[in-house]
Coordinates of N, CA and C in Angstrom, one line a residue:
M30 N -23.1 94.6 58.0 CA -24.3 94.9 58.6 C -24.6 96.2 59.1
N31 N -23.5 96.8 60.0 CA -23.5 98.0 60.5 C -23.9 99.2 59.5
S32 N -23.2 98.9 58.2 CA -23.3 100.0 57.2 C -24.7 99.9 56.7
F33 N -25.4 98.7 56.6 CA -26.8 98.6 56.2 C -27.6 99.2 57.0
L34 N -27.5 98.9 58.4 CA -28.5 99.6 59.3 C -28.3 101.4 59.3
R35 N -27.0 101.8 59.2 CA -26.8 103.1 59.0 C -27.5 103.9 57.8
G36 N -27.5 102.9 56.8 CA -28.4 103.6 55.5 C -29.6 103.1 55.7
L37 N -30.4 102.2 56.4 CA -31.5 102.0 56.8 C -32.3 103.3 57.6
K38 N -31.2 103.7 58.4 CA -31.7 104.7 59.5 C -31.7 106.1 58.7
S39 N -30.8 106.3 57.8 CA -30.6 107.7 57.1 C -31.8 107.5 55.9
G40 N -32.4 106.3 55.7 CA -33.5 106.4 54.6 C -34.9 106.7 55.1
I41 N -35.0 106.8 56.5 CA -36.2 106.8 57.4 C -36.9 108.2 56.8
P42 N -36.0 109.1 57.0 CA -36.8 110.7 56.5 C -37.1 110.8 55.1
I43 N -36.6 110.2 54.2 CA -36.7 110.2 52.8 C -37.9 109.3 52.5
G44 N -38.0 108.0 53.1 CA -39.4 107.4 53.1 C -40.5 107.9 53.8
L45 N -40.5 108.8 54.6 CA -41.6 109.5 55.3 C -42.0 110.7 54.4
G46 N -41.2 111.3 53.7 CA -41.3 112.3 52.7 C -42.1 111.7 51.2
Y47 N -41.5 110.5 51.0 CA -42.0 109.8 49.8 C -43.4 109.3 50.1
L48 N -43.6 109.1 51.3 CA -45.1 108.5 51.6 C -46.2 109.6 51.3
S49 N -46.1 110.6 51.5 CA -46.8 111.8 51.2 C -46.8 112.4 49.7
V50 N -45.9 112.2 49.1 CA -45.8 112.5 47.6 C -46.4 111.5 46.9
S51 N -46.2 110.3 47.1 CA -46.6 109.2 46.4 C -48.3 108.9 46.6
F52 N -48.6 109.4 47.7 CA -50.1 109.4 48.4 C -50.8 110.2 47.1
T53 N -50.4 111.5 46.8 CA -50.7 112.2 46.0 C -50.9 111.6 44.7
F54 N -49.9 111.2 44.2 CA -49.5 110.2 43.0 C -50.9 109.3 42.8
G55 N -50.9 108.6 43.8 CA -52.3 107.6 43.9 C -53.7 107.9 43.6
I56 N -53.6 109.2 44.3 CA -54.9 109.9 44.1 C -55.1 110.1 42.5
M57 N -54.0 111.0 42.1 CA -54.1 111.5 40.7 C -54.3 110.4 39.6
A58 N -53.6 109.1 40.0 CA -53.6 108.0 39.1 C -55.1 107.4 38.8
I59 N -55.8 107.4 40.0 CA -57.1 106.9 40.1 C -58.1 107.9 39.6
S60 N -57.7 109.4 39.5 CA -58.7 110.1 39.1 C -58.5 110.1 37.4
A61 N -57.3 109.7 37.1 CA -56.9 109.6 35.6 C -57.7 108.5 34.9
G62 N -58.0 107.5 35.5 CA -58.8 106.4 35.4 C -58.0 105.2 35.3
F63 N -56.9 105.0 36.2 CA -56.3 104.0 36.4 C -56.6 103.3 37.6
S64 N -56.4 101.8 37.8 CA -56.8 101.0 38.8 C -55.7 101.2 40.0
W65 N -56.1 100.7 41.3 CA -55.2 100.7 42.3 C -53.9 100.1 42.1
W66 N -54.0 98.9 41.4 CA -52.9 98.2 41.0 C -52.0 98.3 40.0
Q67 N -52.8 99.5 39.0 CA -51.7 100.0 37.9 C -51.1 101.0 38.7
A68 N -51.6 101.8 39.4 CA -51.1 102.8 40.0 C -49.7 102.3 40.9
L69 N -50.0 101.2 41.5 CA -48.9 100.5 42.4 C -47.9 100.0 41.7
I70 N -48.1 99.5 40.4 CA -47.2 98.8 39.6 C -46.2 99.8 39.0
I71 N -46.9 100.9 38.7 CA -46.3 102.0 38.1 C -45.0 102.7 39.1
S72 N -45.5 102.8 40.4 CA -44.6 103.3 41.3 C -43.7 102.3 41.6
M73 N -44.0 101.1 41.6 CA -42.8 100.0 41.8 C -41.8 99.9 40.7
T74 N -42.2 100.2 39.6 CA -41.2 100.1 38.5 C -40.5 101.2 38.0
T75 N -40.9 102.4 38.6 CA -40.3 103.5 38.0 C -39.5 104.6 39.2
V76 N -40.1 104.7 40.2 CA -39.6 105.6 41.4 C -39.0 106.9 40.8
T77 N -40.0 107.6 40.3 CA -39.5 108.9 39.9 C -40.8 109.8 39.9
S78 N -40.8 110.9 40.8 CA -42.0 111.5 41.2 C -42.5 112.4 39.9
A79 N -41.8 113.2 39.4 CA -41.8 114.1 38.1 C -42.2 113.3 37.2
G80 N -41.5 112.2 36.6 CA -41.8 111.3 35.6 C -43.2 110.6 35.8
Q81 N -43.6 110.2 36.8 CA -44.6 109.6 37.0 C -45.9 110.5 36.9
F82 N -45.8 111.7 37.3 CA -47.0 112.6 37.3 C -47.2 113.1 35.8
S83 N -45.9 113.3 35.2 CA -46.0 113.8 33.7 C -46.3 112.3 32.9
G84 N -45.9 111.3 33.3 CA -46.3 110.1 32.6 C -47.9 109.8 32.4
I85 N -48.4 109.9 33.7 CA -50.0 109.6 33.5 C -50.8 110.4 32.7
N86 N -50.4 111.7 32.9 CA -51.0 112.9 32.0 C -50.9 112.6 30.7
T87 N -49.6 111.9 30.0 CA -49.6 111.7 28.6 C -50.4 110.3 28.4
M88 N -50.2 109.3 29.3 CA -50.8 108.0 28.7 C -52.2 108.3 28.8
V89 N -53.0 109.0 29.2 CA -54.6 109.0 29.1 C -55.1 109.5 27.9
I90 N -54.0 110.2 27.2 CA -54.2 110.6 25.8 C -53.5 109.5 24.7
P91 N -54.4 108.9 24.0 CA -53.7 107.8 23.2 C -52.9 108.5 22.0
G92 N -51.8 107.6 21.7 CA -50.8 108.1 20.5 C -49.9 109.1 20.8
Q93 N -49.8 109.5 22.0 CA -48.6 110.6 22.3 C -47.6 110.0 22.7
Y94 N -47.1 109.1 21.8 CA -45.7 108.2 22.4 C -44.6 109.1 22.3
I95 N -44.3 109.8 21.2 CA -43.0 110.7 21.0 C -43.1 111.6 22.1
E96 N -44.3 112.4 22.5 CA -44.0 113.4 23.5 C -43.7 112.7 24.9
M97 N -44.2 111.5 25.2 CA -44.0 110.7 26.5 C -42.5 110.5 26.4
L98 N -41.9 110.0 25.2 CA -40.6 109.6 25.2 C -39.6 110.8 25.6
I99 N -40.0 111.9 25.0 CA -39.3 113.3 25.0 C -39.3 113.8 26.6
S100 N -40.6 113.7 27.1 CA -40.7 114.1 28.4 C -40.3 113.5 29.5
Q101 N -40.1 112.1 29.4 CA -39.4 111.4 30.4 C -37.8 111.4 30.3
F102 N -37.4 111.5 28.9 CA -36.0 111.4 29.0 C -35.5 112.9 29.6
T103 N -36.3 113.9 29.3 CA -35.8 115.2 29.9 C -36.0 115.4 31.4
I104 N -36.9 114.7 31.9 CA -37.2 114.8 33.3 C -36.4 113.8 34.0
N105 N -35.9 112.7 33.5 CA -35.0 111.5 34.2 C -33.6 111.5 33.9
I106 N -33.1 112.2 33.0 CA -31.4 112.2 32.6 C -30.7 112.7 33.6
R107 N -31.2 113.5 34.7 CA -30.6 114.0 35.8 C -30.2 112.8 36.5
Y108 N -30.9 111.7 36.6 CA -30.5 110.7 37.2 C -29.4 109.9 36.9
S109 N -28.8 110.0 35.7 CA -27.7 109.7 35.0 C -26.5 110.5 35.6
F110 N -26.5 112.0 35.6 CA -25.9 113.0 36.3 C -25.2 112.6 37.4
M111 N -26.5 112.0 38.4 CA -26.2 112.1 39.5 C -25.4 110.5 39.9
S112 N -25.7 109.8 39.0 CA -25.1 108.4 39.2 C -23.6 108.4 38.8
V113 N -23.4 109.1 38.0 CA -21.8 109.5 37.5 C -21.2 110.2 38.5
S114 N -21.8 111.4 39.2 CA -21.1 111.8 40.2 C -20.9 111.2 41.7
L115 N -22.0 110.3 41.8 CA -21.9 109.3 43.1 C -20.7 108.2 42.9
S116 N -20.7 107.9 41.6 CA -19.8 106.7 41.2 C -18.3 107.1 41.5
Q117 N -17.9 108.5 41.7 CA -16.6 108.9 42.3 C -16.3 108.6 43.7
K118 N -17.6 108.3 44.6 CA -17.5 108.0 45.8 C -17.5 106.6 46.2
T119 N -18.0 105.9 45.5 CA -18.1 104.5 45.8 C -17.0 103.5 46.1
N120 N -17.1 102.7 46.8 CA -15.9 101.7 47.0 C -15.6 100.7 45.9
G121 N -14.7 99.9 46.1 CA -14.4 98.9 45.3 C -14.9 97.8 44.8
R122 N -16.0 97.4 45.9 CA -17.0 96.4 45.7 C -18.3 97.0 44.9
F123 N -18.4 98.1 44.9 CA -19.5 98.8 44.2 C -19.5 98.9 42.9
R124 N -19.7 98.0 42.1 CA -19.1 97.8 40.6 C -20.2 96.6 39.9
G125 N -20.2 96.8 38.6 CA -20.8 95.7 38.1 C -22.4 95.5 38.4
I126 N -22.7 94.4 38.6 CA -24.3 94.1 38.5 C -24.8 94.8 39.8
Y127 N -23.9 95.3 40.9 CA -24.4 96.2 42.0 C -24.9 97.5 41.3
R128 N -24.1 98.2 40.5 CA -24.5 99.4 39.8 C -25.8 99.3 39.1
W129 N -25.7 98.3 38.4 CA -27.0 98.2 37.5 C -28.4 98.0 38.5
I130 N -28.3 97.1 39.5 CA -29.4 97.0 40.4 C -29.5 98.1 41.1
L131 N -28.6 98.7 42.0 CA -28.9 99.8 42.7 C -29.2 101.0 42.1
G132 N -28.7 101.0 41.0 CA -29.0 102.3 40.2 C -30.4 102.7 39.9
F133 N -31.2 101.5 40.0 CA -32.6 101.8 39.9 C -33.1 102.8 41.0
F134 N -32.4 102.7 42.1 CA -33.1 103.3 43.3 C -32.5 104.9 43.4
M135 N -31.8 105.3 42.4 CA -31.3 106.6 42.6 C -32.3 107.6 42.4
T136 N -32.5 108.8 43.1 CA -33.5 109.5 43.6 C -32.8 110.8 43.8
D137 N -33.3 112.1 43.9 CA -32.6 113.1 44.1 C -32.2 113.2 45.7
E138 N -33.2 112.8 46.5 CA -32.9 112.6 48.0 C -31.9 111.6 48.3
I139 N -32.0 110.5 47.6 CA -31.2 109.4 47.9 C -29.6 109.9 47.6
F140 N -29.6 110.4 46.4 CA -28.3 111.2 45.9 C -27.5 112.0 47.0
A141 N -28.7 112.9 47.4 CA -28.1 114.0 48.4 C -27.7 113.5 49.7
V142 N -28.3 112.4 50.2 CA -27.9 111.7 51.4 C -26.6 110.9 51.4
A143 N -26.7 110.1 50.1 CA -25.2 109.5 49.7 C -24.2 110.3 49.6
S144 N -24.5 111.5 48.8 CA -23.3 112.3 48.7 C -22.6 112.8 49.8
N145 N -23.2 112.8 51.0 CA -22.6 113.2 52.3 C -21.3 112.3 52.9
E146 N -21.6 110.9 52.1 CA -20.5 109.8 52.9 C -19.1 110.3 52.2
K147 N -18.3 110.0 52.9 CA -16.9 110.1 52.3 C -16.8 108.8 51.3
E148 N -17.4 107.7 51.7 CA -17.1 106.3 50.7 C -18.6 105.8 50.9
V149 N -19.0 105.5 49.7 CA -20.5 104.8 49.6 C -20.2 103.2 49.3
S150 N -20.6 102.5 50.1 CA -20.6 101.0 50.2 C -21.7 100.7 49.3
V151 N -21.6 99.2 49.0 CA -23.1 98.6 48.6 C -23.8 98.3 49.7
S152 N -23.5 97.9 50.7 CA -24.3 97.9 51.9 C -25.1 99.2 52.4
F153 N -24.2 100.0 52.5 CA -25.0 101.4 53.0 C -26.2 101.9 51.9
F154 N -25.7 101.9 50.6 CA -26.8 102.2 49.6 C -27.9 101.4 49.6
S155 N -27.7 100.3 49.6 CA -28.8 99.1 49.8 C -29.8 99.5 50.8
G156 N -29.1 99.7 52.0 CA -30.1 100.0 53.1 C -30.6 101.3 52.9
L157 N -30.2 102.3 52.4 CA -30.5 103.6 52.2 C -31.7 103.7 51.1
S158 N -31.8 102.6 50.6 CA -32.6 102.7 49.2 C -34.1 101.9 49.8
V159 N -33.8 101.1 51.0 CA -35.2 100.3 51.3 C -36.4 101.0 51.7
I160 N -36.2 101.8 52.6 CA -37.3 102.4 53.1 C -38.0 103.6 52.4
P161 N -37.1 104.4 51.3 CA -37.8 105.3 50.3 C -38.6 104.4 49.6
Y162 N -38.1 103.3 49.0 CA -38.7 102.5 48.0 C -40.1 101.8 48.6
V163 N -40.0 101.3 49.9 CA -41.3 100.9 50.5 C -42.2 102.3 50.7
G164 N -41.6 103.2 51.1 CA -42.5 104.5 51.3 C -43.4 104.9 50.0
W165 N -42.5 104.8 49.1 CA -43.0 105.3 47.7 C -44.4 104.4 47.2
A166 N -44.1 103.0 47.4 CA -44.9 102.3 46.8 C -46.0 102.2 47.9
T167 N -45.7 102.2 49.1 CA -46.9 102.3 50.2 C -47.7 103.4 50.2
G168 N -46.9 104.6 49.8 CA -48.0 106.0 49.7 C -48.8 105.7 48.4
T169 N -48.4 105.3 47.4 CA -49.1 105.2 46.3 C -50.6 104.4 46.4
L170 N -50.1 103.1 47.0 CA -51.5 102.3 47.2 C -52.2 102.8 48.2
L171 N -51.8 103.8 49.4 CA -52.7 104.2 50.2 C -53.6 105.3 49.5
G172 N -53.0 106.0 49.0 CA -53.3 107.1 47.9 C -54.4 106.8 47.2
A173 N -54.1 105.6 46.4 CA -55.2 105.0 45.4 C -56.3 104.6 46.1
L174 N -56.6 104.0 47.4 CA -57.2 103.3 47.9 C -58.2 104.3 48.7
I175 N -57.6 105.2 49.6 CA -58.3 106.1 50.6 C -58.0 107.6 50.5
G176 N -57.4 108.0 49.3 CA -57.1 109.4 49.1 C -58.4 110.3 48.8
G177 N -59.4 109.6 48.2 CA -60.4 110.3 48.0 C -61.2 110.7 49.2
F178 N -60.8 110.4 50.2 CA -61.9 110.7 51.7 C -61.2 111.6 52.3
L179 N -59.9 112.0 52.0 CA -59.3 113.2 53.0 C -59.7 114.5 52.5
P180 N -59.6 115.4 53.4 CA -59.9 116.8 53.1 C -58.7 117.2 52.3
E181 N -59.1 118.4 51.4 CA -58.0 119.0 50.7 C -57.2 119.8 51.3
V182 N -57.3 120.3 52.3 CA -56.3 121.1 53.2 C -55.1 120.3 53.7
L183 N -55.6 118.7 53.8 CA -54.7 117.8 54.3 C -53.7 117.3 53.2
M184 N -54.4 117.4 52.0 CA -53.8 116.8 50.8 C -52.7 118.2 50.5
N185 N -53.0 119.4 50.4 CA -52.0 120.1 50.3 C -51.0 120.4 50.9
A186 N -50.8 120.0 52.2 CA -50.1 119.8 53.3 C -48.9 118.9 53.0
L187 N -49.6 117.8 52.5 CA -48.7 116.3 52.1 C -47.8 116.8 51.1
T188 N -48.5 117.4 50.0 CA -47.5 117.5 48.7 C -46.4 118.5 48.9
I189 N -46.1 119.2 50.1 CA -44.7 120.1 50.4 C -44.0 119.3 51.2
A190 N -44.3 118.4 51.9 CA -43.5 117.4 52.8 C -42.2 117.3 52.2
I191 N -42.1 116.7 50.9 CA -41.0 116.5 50.4 C -39.9 117.5 50.2
Y192 N -40.4 118.8 49.9 CA -39.4 119.9 49.9 C -39.0 120.0 51.1
A193 N -39.7 120.1 52.3 CA -39.2 120.4 53.5 C -37.9 119.5 53.8
M194 N -38.3 118.2 53.4 CA -37.5 117.2 53.8 C -36.2 117.4 53.0
F195 N -36.0 117.6 51.8 CA -35.1 117.9 50.9 C -34.2 119.2 51.5
I196 N -34.8 120.3 52.0 CA -34.2 121.2 52.4 C -33.3 121.0 53.7
A197 N -34.1 120.3 54.7 CA -33.5 119.7 55.8 C -32.2 118.9 55.5
I198 N -32.1 118.0 54.3 CA -31.0 117.3 54.1 C -29.6 118.2 53.4
V199 N -30.2 119.2 52.6 CA -29.1 119.9 52.3 C -28.4 120.9 53.0
T200 N -29.3 121.5 53.9 CA -29.0 122.9 54.7 C -27.7 122.5 55.4
P201 N -27.6 121.3 56.3 CA -26.4 121.2 57.2 C -25.1 121.1 56.3
K202 N -25.1 120.5 55.0 CA -23.9 120.4 54.3 C -23.7 121.9 53.7
A203 N -24.7 122.8 53.3 CA -24.3 124.1 52.6 C -23.9 124.9 53.8
K204 N -24.1 124.9 55.1 CA -23.7 125.6 56.2 C -22.2 125.4 56.5
S205 N -21.8 124.1 56.0 CA -20.5 123.8 56.7 C -19.5 123.9 55.5
E206 N -19.9 123.7 54.1 CA -19.0 123.9 53.3 C -19.5 125.0 52.1
K207 N -18.7 125.8 51.7 CA -19.2 127.0 51.0 C -19.1 126.8 49.5
N208 N -18.6 125.4 49.0 CA -18.6 125.2 47.8 C -20.1 124.5 47.2
V209 N -20.7 123.9 48.4 CA -22.0 123.6 48.4 C -23.1 124.7 48.5
L210 N -22.7 125.8 49.6 CA -23.6 126.6 49.6 C -23.8 127.4 48.2
F211 N -22.5 127.3 47.5 CA -22.5 128.3 46.3 C -23.4 127.5 45.2
A212 N -23.2 126.2 45.2 CA -23.8 125.4 44.2 C -25.5 125.5 44.4
V213 N -25.9 125.6 45.6 CA -27.5 126.1 45.9 C -27.8 127.1 45.6
I214 N -27.0 128.2 46.1 CA -27.5 129.4 45.3 C -27.6 129.7 44.3
I215 N -26.8 129.1 43.2 CA -26.7 129.2 41.8 C -28.0 128.3 41.3
S216 N -28.2 127.3 41.8 CA -29.3 126.3 41.4 C -30.5 127.1 41.9
V217 N -30.8 127.8 42.8 CA -32.1 128.5 43.2 C -32.1 129.4 42.2
A218 N -31.1 130.3 42.0 CA -31.0 131.6 41.1 C -31.7 130.9 39.7
L219 N -30.9 129.9 39.3 CA -31.3 129.4 37.7 C -32.8 128.8 37.7
S220 N -33.1 128.5 38.9 CA -34.6 127.8 39.0 C -35.6 128.7 38.9
C221 N -35.2 130.0 39.5 CA -36.1 130.8 39.6 C -36.3 131.6 38.1
A222 N -35.0 131.7 37.5 CA -35.0 132.0 36.1 C -36.2 131.2 35.0
F223 N -35.9 130.0 35.5 CA -36.5 129.1 34.6 C -38.4 129.2 34.8
Y224 N -38.5 129.7 36.1 CA -39.9 129.7 36.4 C -40.7 131.0 36.1
Y225 N -39.8 132.2 36.1 CA -40.5 133.4 36.1 C -40.2 134.0 34.7
L226 N -39.0 133.9 34.2 CA -38.5 134.8 32.9 C -39.1 134.1 31.9
P227 N -39.8 135.0 30.6 CA -40.1 134.7 29.7 C -39.4 133.8 28.6
V228 N -39.9 132.9 27.8 CA -39.0 132.1 27.0 C -38.5 131.0 27.9
L229 N -37.9 131.1 29.0 CA -37.3 130.1 30.0 C -38.3 129.4 30.7
N230 N -39.6 130.2 31.0 CA -40.4 129.4 31.6 C -41.4 128.2 30.9
E231 N -40.8 128.4 29.3 CA -41.5 127.3 28.4 C -40.8 126.0 28.5
V232 N -39.6 126.0 29.1 CA -38.9 124.7 29.2 C -39.6 123.8 30.1
S233 N -39.6 122.7 29.8 CA -40.0 121.6 30.4 C -39.4 121.6 31.8
S234 N -40.1 121.0 32.8 CA -39.5 121.2 34.4 C -38.4 120.0 34.2
G235 N -38.5 118.9 33.6 CA -37.4 118.1 33.8 C -36.1 118.4 33.1
L236 N -36.2 119.2 31.9 CA -35.1 119.9 31.3 C -34.3 120.8 31.9
A237 N -35.4 121.7 32.6 CA -34.8 122.7 33.5 C -34.3 122.2 34.7
V238 N -34.4 121.3 35.2 CA -33.9 120.7 36.2 C -32.5 120.2 35.9
S239 N -32.4 119.4 34.9 CA -31.2 119.3 34.3 C -30.3 120.4 34.1
I240 N -30.6 121.4 33.4 CA -29.8 122.5 33.1 C -29.5 123.1 34.2
C241 N -30.1 123.2 35.1 CA -29.9 123.9 36.5 C -28.8 123.0 37.2
A242 N -29.0 121.8 37.3 CA -27.8 120.9 37.9 C -26.6 120.8 37.3
I243 N -26.5 120.9 35.8 CA -25.3 120.9 35.0 C -24.6 122.3 35.2
L244 N -25.3 123.4 35.1 CA -24.8 124.7 35.3 C -24.1 124.7 36.6
A245 N -24.8 124.6 37.8 CA -24.4 124.8 39.3 C -23.3 123.8 39.4
A246 N -23.3 122.6 38.8 CA -22.3 121.8 39.1 C -20.7 122.3 38.3
V247 N -21.1 122.7 37.2 CA -20.0 123.3 36.4 C -19.4 124.5 37.1
L248 N -20.1 125.6 37.4 CA -19.8 126.8 38.0 C -19.0 126.4 39.4
A249 N -19.5 125.5 40.2 CA -18.9 125.1 41.5 C -17.6 124.5 41.2
A250 N -17.6 123.9 40.1 CA -16.3 123.1 40.0 C -15.1 124.1 39.5
V251 N -15.5 125.1 38.9 CA -14.7 126.1 38.1 C -14.1 127.1 39.4
F252 N -15.2 127.4 40.3 CA -14.7 128.4 41.2 C -14.3 127.9 42.5
F253 N -15.0 126.5 42.9 CA -14.2 125.8 44.0 C -13.7 124.4 43.7
P254 N -12.6 124.3 42.9 CA -12.3 123.0 42.5 C -11.7 122.2 43.4
I255 N -11.7 120.8 43.5 CA -11.3 119.9 44.6 C -9.9 119.4 44.3
K256 N -9.0 119.7 45.1 CA -7.5 119.3 44.6 C -7.5 117.9 44.9
T257 N -6.7 117.1 44.1 CA -6.2 115.8 44.4 C -5.3 115.8 45.4
E258 N -5.0 114.4 45.8 CA -3.9 114.1 46.7 C -2.6 114.8 46.4
G259 N -2.3 114.6 45.0 CA -1.1 115.1 44.5 C -0.9 116.5 44.5
E260 N -2.0 117.3 44.1 CA -2.0 118.7 44.1 C -1.8 119.2 45.5
N261 N -2.4 118.5 46.5 CA -2.6 119.0 48.3 C -1.0 118.8 48.6
E262 N -0.5 117.9 48.4 CA 1.1 117.7 48.4 C 2.1 118.6 48.1
N263 N 1.6 119.1 47.0 CA 2.4 120.0 46.1 C 2.4 121.4 46.6
G264 N 1.2 121.5 47.5 CA 0.8 122.9 48.0 C -0.2 123.5 47.1

């Protein structure tokens, strides 16, 4: 129970950040012609910001099923990499049906917080997932119902809240561990390249995120390998 409560507490900042971002999604879904309950169901069954924003844009144009398949695959494949990485830190009970169920809640921010744990238990990850999930669904519902009445300046402020939250999660770890700082710098440099450079800026955002994550992780593993217990004992 203590582990669950600790996870619950760790998920509060993520839930607050998700509240603002999903609020924007709720507004966009309504403006695209979805009803409030359709927007809510989308958020409750997917929990992927970029995937949802991309998905509704494709859904309003009939027949683009192949495009939707490709875009959703490239945007969300990074969660597979995160899950594989985090599985190296899970304890013995975190297997089987628990991985199937809790894998649904894997997001960038939940992964970042869970990665700071020496060992990830089922109870901790369950607690960590609760408030972000509730915040994502609640924000969508509020955005769909009342978002149209808010001033534009407030909406613009809400959309950047999640980025500030993610920076707050990553910064302490980057300050204390040079391998994390190296991975962050590489990721930022690659992201800038995919945003500003010709040809690269034509790559979809989801695929670009996946490429940046893989390259940053590979380079960090090459230059800052983590020694096993046997290697540490042998010097």
